[in-house]
XYZ file of C-alpha atoms in Angstrom:
577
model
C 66.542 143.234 -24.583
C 66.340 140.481 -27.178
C 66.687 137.942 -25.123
C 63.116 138.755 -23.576
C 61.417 138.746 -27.089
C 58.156 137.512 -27.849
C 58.162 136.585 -31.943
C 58.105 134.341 -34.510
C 61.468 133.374 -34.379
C 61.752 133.153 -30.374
C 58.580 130.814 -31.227
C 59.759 129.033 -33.640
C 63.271 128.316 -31.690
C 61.525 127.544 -28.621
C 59.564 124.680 -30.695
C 62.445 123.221 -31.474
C 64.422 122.921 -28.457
C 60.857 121.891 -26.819
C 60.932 118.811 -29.216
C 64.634 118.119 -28.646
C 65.035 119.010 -25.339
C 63.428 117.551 -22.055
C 62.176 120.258 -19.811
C 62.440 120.470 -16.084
C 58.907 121.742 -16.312
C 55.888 122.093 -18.870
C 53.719 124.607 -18.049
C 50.041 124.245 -19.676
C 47.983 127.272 -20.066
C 49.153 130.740 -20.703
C 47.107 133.114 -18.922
C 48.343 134.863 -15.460
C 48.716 131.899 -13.351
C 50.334 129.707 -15.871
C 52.901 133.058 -17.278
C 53.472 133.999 -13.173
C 54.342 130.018 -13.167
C 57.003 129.885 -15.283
C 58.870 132.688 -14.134
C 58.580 131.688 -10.656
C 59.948 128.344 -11.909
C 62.798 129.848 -14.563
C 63.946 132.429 -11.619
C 64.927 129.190 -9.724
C 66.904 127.791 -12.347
C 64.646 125.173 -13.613
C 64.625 124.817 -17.572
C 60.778 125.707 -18.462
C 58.689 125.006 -21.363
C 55.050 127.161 -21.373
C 52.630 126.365 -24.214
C 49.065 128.429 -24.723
C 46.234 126.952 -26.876
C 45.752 130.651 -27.787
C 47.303 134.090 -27.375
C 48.992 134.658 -24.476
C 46.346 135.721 -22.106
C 43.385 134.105 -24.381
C 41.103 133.552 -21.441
C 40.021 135.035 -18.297
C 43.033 137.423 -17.966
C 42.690 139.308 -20.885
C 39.155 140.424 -19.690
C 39.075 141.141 -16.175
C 37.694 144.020 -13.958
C 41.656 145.289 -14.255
C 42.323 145.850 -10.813
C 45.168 144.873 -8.593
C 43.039 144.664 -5.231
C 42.711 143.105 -1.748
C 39.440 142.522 -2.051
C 37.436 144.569 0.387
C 34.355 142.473 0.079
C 36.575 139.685 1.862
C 36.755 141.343 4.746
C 33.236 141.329 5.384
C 33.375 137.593 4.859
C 35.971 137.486 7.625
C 38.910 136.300 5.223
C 41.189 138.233 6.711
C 44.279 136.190 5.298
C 42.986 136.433 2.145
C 42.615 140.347 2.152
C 46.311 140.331 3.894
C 47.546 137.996 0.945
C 46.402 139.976 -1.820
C 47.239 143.233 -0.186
C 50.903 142.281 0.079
C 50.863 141.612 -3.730
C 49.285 144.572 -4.761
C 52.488 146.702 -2.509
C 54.875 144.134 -4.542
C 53.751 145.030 -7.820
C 52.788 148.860 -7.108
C 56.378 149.334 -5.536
C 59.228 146.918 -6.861
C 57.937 144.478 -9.491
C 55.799 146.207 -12.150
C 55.368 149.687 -11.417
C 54.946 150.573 -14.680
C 51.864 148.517 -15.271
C 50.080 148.875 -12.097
C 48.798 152.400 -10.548
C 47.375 153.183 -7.305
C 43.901 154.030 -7.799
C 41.440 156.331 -5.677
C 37.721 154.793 -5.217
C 34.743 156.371 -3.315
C 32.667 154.045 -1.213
C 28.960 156.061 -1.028
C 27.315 156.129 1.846
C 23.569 156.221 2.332
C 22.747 155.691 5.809
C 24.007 158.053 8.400
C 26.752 157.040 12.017
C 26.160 153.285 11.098
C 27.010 152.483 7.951
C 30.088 155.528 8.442
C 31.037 153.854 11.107
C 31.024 150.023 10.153
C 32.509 150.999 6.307
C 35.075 152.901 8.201
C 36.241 149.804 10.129
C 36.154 147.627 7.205
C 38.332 149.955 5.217
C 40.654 150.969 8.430
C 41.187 146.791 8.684
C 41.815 147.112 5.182
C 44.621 149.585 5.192
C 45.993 148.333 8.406
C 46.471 144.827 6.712
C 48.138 146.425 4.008
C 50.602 148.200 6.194
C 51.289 145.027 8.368
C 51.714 142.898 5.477
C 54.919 143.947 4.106
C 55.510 144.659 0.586
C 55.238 148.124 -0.234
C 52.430 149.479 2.819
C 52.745 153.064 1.948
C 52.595 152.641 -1.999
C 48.368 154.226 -1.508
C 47.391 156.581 0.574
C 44.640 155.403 3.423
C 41.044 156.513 4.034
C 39.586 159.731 4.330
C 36.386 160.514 5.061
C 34.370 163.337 3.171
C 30.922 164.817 4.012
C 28.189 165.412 0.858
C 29.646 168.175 -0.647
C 33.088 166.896 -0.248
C 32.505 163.891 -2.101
C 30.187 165.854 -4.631
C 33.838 167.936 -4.943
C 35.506 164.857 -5.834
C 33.057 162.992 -7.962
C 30.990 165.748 -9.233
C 28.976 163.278 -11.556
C 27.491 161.707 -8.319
C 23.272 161.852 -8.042
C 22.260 163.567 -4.795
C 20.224 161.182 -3.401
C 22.939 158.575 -3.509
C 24.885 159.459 -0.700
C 24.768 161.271 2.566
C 28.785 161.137 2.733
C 31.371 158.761 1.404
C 34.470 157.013 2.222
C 37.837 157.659 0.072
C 40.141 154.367 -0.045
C 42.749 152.787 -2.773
C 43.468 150.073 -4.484
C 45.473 149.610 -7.929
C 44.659 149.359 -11.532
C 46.330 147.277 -14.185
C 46.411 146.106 -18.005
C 45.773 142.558 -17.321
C 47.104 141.593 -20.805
C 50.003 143.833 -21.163
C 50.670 142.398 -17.419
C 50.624 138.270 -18.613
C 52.779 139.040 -21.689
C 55.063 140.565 -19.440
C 55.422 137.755 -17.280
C 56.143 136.074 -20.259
C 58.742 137.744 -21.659
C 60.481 138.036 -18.226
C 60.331 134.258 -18.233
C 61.774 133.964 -21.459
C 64.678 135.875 -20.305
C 65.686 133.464 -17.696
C 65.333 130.714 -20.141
C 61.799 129.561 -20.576
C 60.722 128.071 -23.848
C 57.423 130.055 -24.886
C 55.105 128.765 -26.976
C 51.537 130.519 -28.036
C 49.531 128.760 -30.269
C 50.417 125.594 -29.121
C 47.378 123.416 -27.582
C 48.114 119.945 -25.244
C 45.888 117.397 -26.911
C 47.157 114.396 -24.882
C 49.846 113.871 -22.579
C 52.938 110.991 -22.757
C 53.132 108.387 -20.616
C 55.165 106.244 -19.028
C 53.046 103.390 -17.138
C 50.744 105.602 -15.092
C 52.726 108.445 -14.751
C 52.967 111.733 -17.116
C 56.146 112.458 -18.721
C 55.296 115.405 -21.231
C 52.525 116.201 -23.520
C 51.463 115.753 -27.324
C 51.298 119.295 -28.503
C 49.764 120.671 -31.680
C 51.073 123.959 -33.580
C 47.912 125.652 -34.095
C 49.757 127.912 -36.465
C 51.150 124.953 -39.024
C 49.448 121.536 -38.202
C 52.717 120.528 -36.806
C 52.469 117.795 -34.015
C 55.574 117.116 -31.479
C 55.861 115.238 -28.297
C 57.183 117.933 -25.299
C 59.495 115.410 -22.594
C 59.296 116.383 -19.019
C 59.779 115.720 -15.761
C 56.669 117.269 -14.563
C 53.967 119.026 -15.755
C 51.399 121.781 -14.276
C 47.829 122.070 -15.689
C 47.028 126.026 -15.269
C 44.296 126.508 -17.882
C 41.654 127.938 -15.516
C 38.019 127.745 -16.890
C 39.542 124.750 -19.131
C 41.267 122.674 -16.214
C 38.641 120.318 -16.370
C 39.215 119.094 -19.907
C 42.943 119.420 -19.647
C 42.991 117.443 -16.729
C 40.800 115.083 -18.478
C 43.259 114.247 -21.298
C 45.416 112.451 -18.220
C 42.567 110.589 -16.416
C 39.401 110.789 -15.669
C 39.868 110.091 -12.211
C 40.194 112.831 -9.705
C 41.608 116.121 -10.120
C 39.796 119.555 -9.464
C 36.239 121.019 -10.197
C 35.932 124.372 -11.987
C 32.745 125.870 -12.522
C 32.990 129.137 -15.397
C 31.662 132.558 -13.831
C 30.346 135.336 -16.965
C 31.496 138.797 -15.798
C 30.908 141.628 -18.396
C 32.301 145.313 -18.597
C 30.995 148.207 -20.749
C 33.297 151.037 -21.332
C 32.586 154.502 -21.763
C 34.097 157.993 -22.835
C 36.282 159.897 -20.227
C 33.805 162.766 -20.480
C 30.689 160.995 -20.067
C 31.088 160.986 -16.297
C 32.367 163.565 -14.234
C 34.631 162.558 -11.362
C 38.209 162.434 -10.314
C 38.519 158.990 -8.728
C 36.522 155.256 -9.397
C 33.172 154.074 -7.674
C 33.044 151.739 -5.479
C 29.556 150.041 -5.137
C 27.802 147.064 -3.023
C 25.321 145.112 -4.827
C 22.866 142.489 -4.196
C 24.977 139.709 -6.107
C 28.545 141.083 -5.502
C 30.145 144.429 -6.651
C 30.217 146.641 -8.690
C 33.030 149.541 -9.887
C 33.331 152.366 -11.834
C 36.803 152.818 -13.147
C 38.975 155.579 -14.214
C 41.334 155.327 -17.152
C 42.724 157.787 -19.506
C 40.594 158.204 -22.146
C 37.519 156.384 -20.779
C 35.924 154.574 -17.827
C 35.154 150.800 -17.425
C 32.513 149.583 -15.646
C 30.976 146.264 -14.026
C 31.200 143.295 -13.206
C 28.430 140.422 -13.511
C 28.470 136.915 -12.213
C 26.821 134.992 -13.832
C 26.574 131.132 -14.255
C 28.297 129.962 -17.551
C 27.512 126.914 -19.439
C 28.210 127.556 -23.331
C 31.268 127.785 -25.139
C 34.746 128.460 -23.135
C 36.815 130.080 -26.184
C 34.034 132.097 -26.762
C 32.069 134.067 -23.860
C 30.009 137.315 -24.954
C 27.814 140.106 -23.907
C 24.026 139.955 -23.783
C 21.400 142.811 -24.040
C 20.584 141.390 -20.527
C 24.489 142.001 -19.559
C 24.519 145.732 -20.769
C 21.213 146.534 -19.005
C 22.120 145.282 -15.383
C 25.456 146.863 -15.291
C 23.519 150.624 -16.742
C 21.351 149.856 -14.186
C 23.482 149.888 -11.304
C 26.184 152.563 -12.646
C 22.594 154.690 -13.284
C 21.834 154.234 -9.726
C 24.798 156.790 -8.405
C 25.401 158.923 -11.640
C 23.473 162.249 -12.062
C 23.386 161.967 -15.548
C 22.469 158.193 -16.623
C 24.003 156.119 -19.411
C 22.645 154.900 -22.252
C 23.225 152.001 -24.625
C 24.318 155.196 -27.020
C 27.075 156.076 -24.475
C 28.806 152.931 -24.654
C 31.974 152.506 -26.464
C 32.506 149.266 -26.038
C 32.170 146.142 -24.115
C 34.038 142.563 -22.884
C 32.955 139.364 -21.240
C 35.860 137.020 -19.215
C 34.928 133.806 -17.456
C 36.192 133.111 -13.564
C 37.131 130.209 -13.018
C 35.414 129.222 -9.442
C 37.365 126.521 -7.941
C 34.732 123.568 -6.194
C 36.264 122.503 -3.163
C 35.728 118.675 -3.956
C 37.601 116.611 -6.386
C 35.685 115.309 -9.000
C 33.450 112.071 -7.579
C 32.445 113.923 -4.181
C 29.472 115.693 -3.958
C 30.058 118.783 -2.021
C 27.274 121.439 -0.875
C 30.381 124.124 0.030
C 30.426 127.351 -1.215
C 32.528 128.062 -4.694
C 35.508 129.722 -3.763
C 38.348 131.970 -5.514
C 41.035 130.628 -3.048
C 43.432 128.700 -5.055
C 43.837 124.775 -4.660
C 46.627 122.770 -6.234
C 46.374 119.183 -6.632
C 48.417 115.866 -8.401
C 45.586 115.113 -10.829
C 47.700 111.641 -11.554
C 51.371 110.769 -11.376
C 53.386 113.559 -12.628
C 50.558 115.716 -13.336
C 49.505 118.549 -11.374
C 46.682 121.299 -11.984
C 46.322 124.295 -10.118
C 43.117 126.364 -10.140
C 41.177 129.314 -8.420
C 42.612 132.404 -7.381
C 42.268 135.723 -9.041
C 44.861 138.145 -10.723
C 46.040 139.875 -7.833
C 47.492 136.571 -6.292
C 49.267 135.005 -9.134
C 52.555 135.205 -7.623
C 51.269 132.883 -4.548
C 49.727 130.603 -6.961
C 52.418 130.510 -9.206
C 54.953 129.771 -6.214
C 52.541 127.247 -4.441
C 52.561 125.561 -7.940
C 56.033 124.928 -7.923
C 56.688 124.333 -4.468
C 54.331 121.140 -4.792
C 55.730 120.483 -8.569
C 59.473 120.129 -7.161
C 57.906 118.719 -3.601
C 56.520 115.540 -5.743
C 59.824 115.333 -7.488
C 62.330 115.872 -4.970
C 60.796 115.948 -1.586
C 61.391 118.896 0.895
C 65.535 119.043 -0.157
C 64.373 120.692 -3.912
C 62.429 123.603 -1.998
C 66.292 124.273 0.037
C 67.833 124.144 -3.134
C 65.162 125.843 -5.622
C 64.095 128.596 -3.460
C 60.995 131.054 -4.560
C 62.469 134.661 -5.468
C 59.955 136.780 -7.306
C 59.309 138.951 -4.713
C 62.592 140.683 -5.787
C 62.601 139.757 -10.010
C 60.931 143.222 -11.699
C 59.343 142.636 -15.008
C 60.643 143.939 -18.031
C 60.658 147.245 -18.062
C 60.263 147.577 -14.235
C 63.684 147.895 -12.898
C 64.448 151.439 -14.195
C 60.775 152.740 -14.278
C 61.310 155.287 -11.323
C 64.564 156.643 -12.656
C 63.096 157.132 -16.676
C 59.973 159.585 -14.768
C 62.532 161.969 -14.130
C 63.860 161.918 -17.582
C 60.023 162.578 -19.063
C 60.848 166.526 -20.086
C 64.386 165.161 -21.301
C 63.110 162.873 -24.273
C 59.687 164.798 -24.696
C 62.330 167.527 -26.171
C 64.467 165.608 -27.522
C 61.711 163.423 -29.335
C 58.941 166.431 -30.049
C 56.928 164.650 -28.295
C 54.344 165.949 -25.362
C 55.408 164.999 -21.821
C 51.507 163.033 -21.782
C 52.991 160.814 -24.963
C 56.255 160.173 -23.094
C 54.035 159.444 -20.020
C 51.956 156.913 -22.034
C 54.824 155.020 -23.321
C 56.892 154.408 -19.953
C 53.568 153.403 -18.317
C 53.149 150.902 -20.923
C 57.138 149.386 -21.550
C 58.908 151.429 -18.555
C 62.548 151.339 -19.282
C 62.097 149.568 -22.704
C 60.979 153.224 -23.891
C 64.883 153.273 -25.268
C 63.681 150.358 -27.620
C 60.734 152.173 -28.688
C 62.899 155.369 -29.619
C 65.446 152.873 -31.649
C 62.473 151.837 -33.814
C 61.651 155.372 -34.592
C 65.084 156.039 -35.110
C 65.245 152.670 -37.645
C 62.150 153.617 -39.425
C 60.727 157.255 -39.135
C 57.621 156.420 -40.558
C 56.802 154.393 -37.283
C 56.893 157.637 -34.976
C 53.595 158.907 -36.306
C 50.671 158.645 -34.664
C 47.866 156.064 -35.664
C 45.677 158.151 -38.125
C 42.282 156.525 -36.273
C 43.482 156.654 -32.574
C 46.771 159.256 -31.991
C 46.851 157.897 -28.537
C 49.468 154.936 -29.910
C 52.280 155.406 -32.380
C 52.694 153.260 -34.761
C 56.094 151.890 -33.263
C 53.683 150.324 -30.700
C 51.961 148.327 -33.475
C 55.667 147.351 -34.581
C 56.643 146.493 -30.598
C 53.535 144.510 -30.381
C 54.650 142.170 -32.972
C 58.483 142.221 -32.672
C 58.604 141.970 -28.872
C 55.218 141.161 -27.711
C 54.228 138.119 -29.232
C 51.718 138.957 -31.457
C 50.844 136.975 -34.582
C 47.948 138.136 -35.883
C 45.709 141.292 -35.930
C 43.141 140.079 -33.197
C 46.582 139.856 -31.335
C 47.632 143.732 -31.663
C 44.080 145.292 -31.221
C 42.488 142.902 -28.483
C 46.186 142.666 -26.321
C 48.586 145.403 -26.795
C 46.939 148.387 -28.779
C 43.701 147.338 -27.057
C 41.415 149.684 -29.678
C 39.048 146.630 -29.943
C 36.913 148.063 -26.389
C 38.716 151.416 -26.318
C 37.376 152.769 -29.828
C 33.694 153.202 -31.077
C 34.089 151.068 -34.312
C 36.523 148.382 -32.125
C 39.515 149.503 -33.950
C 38.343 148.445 -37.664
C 38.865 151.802 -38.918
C 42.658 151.128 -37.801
C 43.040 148.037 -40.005
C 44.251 148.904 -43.269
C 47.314 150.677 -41.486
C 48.237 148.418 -38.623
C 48.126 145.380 -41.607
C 50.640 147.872 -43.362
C 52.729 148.101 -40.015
C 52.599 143.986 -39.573
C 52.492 142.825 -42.780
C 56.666 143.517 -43.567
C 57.180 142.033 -40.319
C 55.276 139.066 -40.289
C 55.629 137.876 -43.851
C 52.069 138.371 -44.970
C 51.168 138.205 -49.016
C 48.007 139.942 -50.304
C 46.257 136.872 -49.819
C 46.628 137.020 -45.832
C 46.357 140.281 -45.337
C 42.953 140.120 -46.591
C 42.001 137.375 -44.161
C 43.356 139.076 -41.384
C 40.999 141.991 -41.882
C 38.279 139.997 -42.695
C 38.423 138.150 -39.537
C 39.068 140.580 -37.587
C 35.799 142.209 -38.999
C 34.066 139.350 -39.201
C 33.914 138.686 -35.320
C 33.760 142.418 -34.170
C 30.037 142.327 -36.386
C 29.302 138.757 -35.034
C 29.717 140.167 -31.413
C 28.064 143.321 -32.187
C 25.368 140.672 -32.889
C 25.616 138.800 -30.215
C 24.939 142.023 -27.990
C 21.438 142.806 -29.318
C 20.351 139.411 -28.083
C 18.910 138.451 -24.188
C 20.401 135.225 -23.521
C 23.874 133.547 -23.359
C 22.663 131.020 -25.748
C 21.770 133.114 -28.270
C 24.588 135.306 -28.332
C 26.812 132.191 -28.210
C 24.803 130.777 -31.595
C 25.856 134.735 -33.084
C 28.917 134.587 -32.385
C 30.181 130.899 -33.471
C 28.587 131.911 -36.788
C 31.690 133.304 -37.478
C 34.906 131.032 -37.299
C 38.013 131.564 -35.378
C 41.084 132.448 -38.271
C 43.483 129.940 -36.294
C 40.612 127.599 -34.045
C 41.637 125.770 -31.623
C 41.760 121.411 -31.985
């Protein structure tokens, strides 16, 4: 198990050897695409370095709609691959390579229009499970359609108004913690030997004539600067590609435009139903998702144009998505209701390189592309895919360096590599009763933890065992113990309090007050660990504080410019360069 630690040490070890130490690979950006990236590469026996400007997921996939999905609005856009693609990944990660993070999740489809709507939905979703069942990778992981009259869907979604349907349409998809999912890429990655790095922003690359042979990297956490050698070097900062890719050349490369999608989230007893929502609207979609203890709900799409690091909820936001949940719920929201809320930027790929004008539509299909010699970027996509655009990435990446012969000899095996704490995941459910006894725990608790670490739930009990005090519950949200905080800091990565609450103990949309009445004791919990004195403890809560109120803020306003100007009132406690 160590050697898949995320920590200050690990980081600190990984800096070195990055600065002594020419990599194979040097992965920019530390989101999905970027983490999937350097597994894919480190499961072929390349020597990786990965570097992230923030925390590891510090951009669009910490704040997606959470769902591991085919897409079903695709098909209606006739991209069948696409659908086929992303339904093959969703039966590899509900089924072999992270089944503790990702769960098969039941969605009604309302209808409102009687035989024809029934009868083209039904198609659409038939193609849909039929794609999943001819594309390999786990077919019978969900269940497929079933059809329910009025009442029967009223049955299964009691919470349903009843004029918005005359029927409805049951299908599945998957759900997933898109943070917990990226860190665990991570730390799988790190366990084949890549050199992790969060915290750590590119500010210019090395070169040798025209080409790129590494990067000038700056440790955000000390001031440090060191030079990273490599023999090639991948660009997978999403919504930043553009000013990544700039640092090489300003030549070429590819065009991202940022997308503003916002959730709110909501109690688990607010709404009244026992699967998620599945709704067309007049820009895109819209769902209605089930979790334990609450529901989330959205998205937007939205043109972005302010700050990248910083993207944040409107008044306008909040009122379009209560809108359209209002429109199928008996008993409407209201701004009271809501719990919390998060904004993520898409990065929408442009299908021309920079210097072509293009009138084609923006696109979440994937591109990669050699911005200049010995630099490529990679860009588009969405969550469910990242293992295609993480192998594409390095099948071009070894392509450029070896030719054709490197793919023969480095071959692309992550359809078969679980992440940590997804090998043994099936055989640890049927020891549930087993440690709930032996732990006094209830078998819900035991359930929580393996559907958060899986098989690491041994490592969990050893900390406990260690330190007693860490098997209480958190006194503001007994859903987490306190060993969680610990895990989130000794194995997880995390380096600061923004880390634990907006990443791993994710009470920052979850809880009412965004986790600040939680503060005092999860600094207690990190402080030992990390090495904080009074005088950092302190800052830690008062940032932490600081940019929950500035957000808060930011939420009463009615345009992204405003809520930008609220927000960047308050600084960042480690800003980027």
């Amino acid at each position: 198990m160590a050697r898949t630690c995320l920590n200050s040490a690990q980081r600190e070890g990984a800096l070195a050897q990055l600065q002594k130490e020419k990599v194979d690979l040097l992965v920019v950006g530390g989101g999905v695409t970027g983490a999937g990236i350097a597994l894919d590469a480190a499961t072929r026996g390349l020597r990786v370095g990965i570097v992230e400007a923030q925390d590891w997921a510090g951009g669009t996939s910490q704040w997606s709609s959470k769902l591991v999905h085919g897409g079903l609005r695709y098909l209606y856009q006739f991209n069948f691959a696409l659908v086929a693609e992303a339904l093959k990944e969703r039966g590899l990660l509900l089924t072999r390579t992270a089944p503790h993070l990702v769960k098969a999740q039941p969605f009604l489809w309302p209808l409102k229009m009687p035989v024809v709507e029934r009868s083209y939905s039904a198609v659409g979703v038939g193609m849909y499970d039929m794609l999943a069942q001819f594309g390999g990778g786990g077919h019978n992981a969900v269940p497929r359609q079933k059809h329910y009259t009025k009442e029967g869907a009223k049955e299964l979604f009691p919470g349903i108004r009843d004029d918005a349907l005359i029927g409805a349409i049951r299908f599945y998809d998957a759900r997933v913690d898109d943070a917990r999912l990226v860190i665990d890429l991570v730390r799988t990655a790190v366990g084949y030997g890549a050199l992790a790095v969060s915290r750590a922003q590119v500010t210019g690359y090395l070169k040798d004539g025209s080409r790129v042979v590494g990067a000038h990297i700056k440790d955000l956490e000390t001031g440090r600067e060191l030079q990273v050698q490599a023999d090639y070097v991948i660009n997978a900062t999403g919504v930043w590609t553009e000013r990544t890719q700039d640092l090489a050349t300003a030549d070429g490369g590819l065009r991202v435009l940022a997308s503003k999608g916002i959730h709110i989230v909501v109690p688990k007893d607010r709404i009244q139903g026992q699967a998620g929502i599945f709704l067309r609207t007049e820009k895109s979609v819209l769902f209605i998702i089930p979790w334990e203890r609450y529901w989330v709900i959205g998205t937007t799409d939205t043109e972005w144009t302010q700050d990248l690091a910083h993207p944040v909820t409107t008044a306008a936001d909040i009122d379009y998505v209560l809108e359209h949940a209002n429109s199928v719920l008996a008993n409407p929201l209201t701004r009271e209701d809501i719990i919390g809320t998060y904004a993520g930027l898409r990065p929408l790929l442009q299908p021309k390189t920079k210097g072509e004008d293009s009138s084609a539509k923006v696109s979440r299909e994937h591109t990669v592309a050699e911005v200049t010699p010995g630099l490529a970027a990679i860009a588009g996509g969405k969550l469910t895919t990242y293992r295609v655009m993480a192998q594409d990435a390095v099948d071009f990446a070894l392509t450029q360096r070896g030719g054709p012969r490197a793919l023969e000899e480095h071959p692309c095996i992550t359809e078969t590599v679980p992440l940590v704490g997804g090998a043994g995941y099936a055989a640890w459910q049927t020891q549930k009763e087993r440690v709930a006894a032996d732990e006094g725990w209830s078998p819900q608790r035991v359930q929580h933890l393996l559907d958060r670490y899986g098989d690491e739930l041994p490592v969990i009990i050893d900390l406990i065992a260690e330190n007693p005090d860490l098997g209480a519950p958190l006194a503001a949200e007994p859903a987490y113990l306190r060993a969680e905080v610990a895990f989130a800091i000794t194995h997880e990565g995390a380096l600061h309090v923004d880390d634990i609450l907006r990443k791993r103990v994710r009470l920052d949309y979850e809880h009412r007050d965004r986790g600040r009445s939680a503060l005092p004791e999860i600094v207690d919990i990190a402080a030992p660990l990390l090495g904080w004195d009074e005088t950092q403890r302190e800052a830690e809560i008062r940032s932490y504080s600081d940019r929950v109120a500035a957000e808060a803020a930011a939420e009463q306003t009615s345009t992204d410019e405003q809520a930008v100007r609220a927000r960047l009132g308050v600084p960042d406690l480690v800003p980027m360069a």
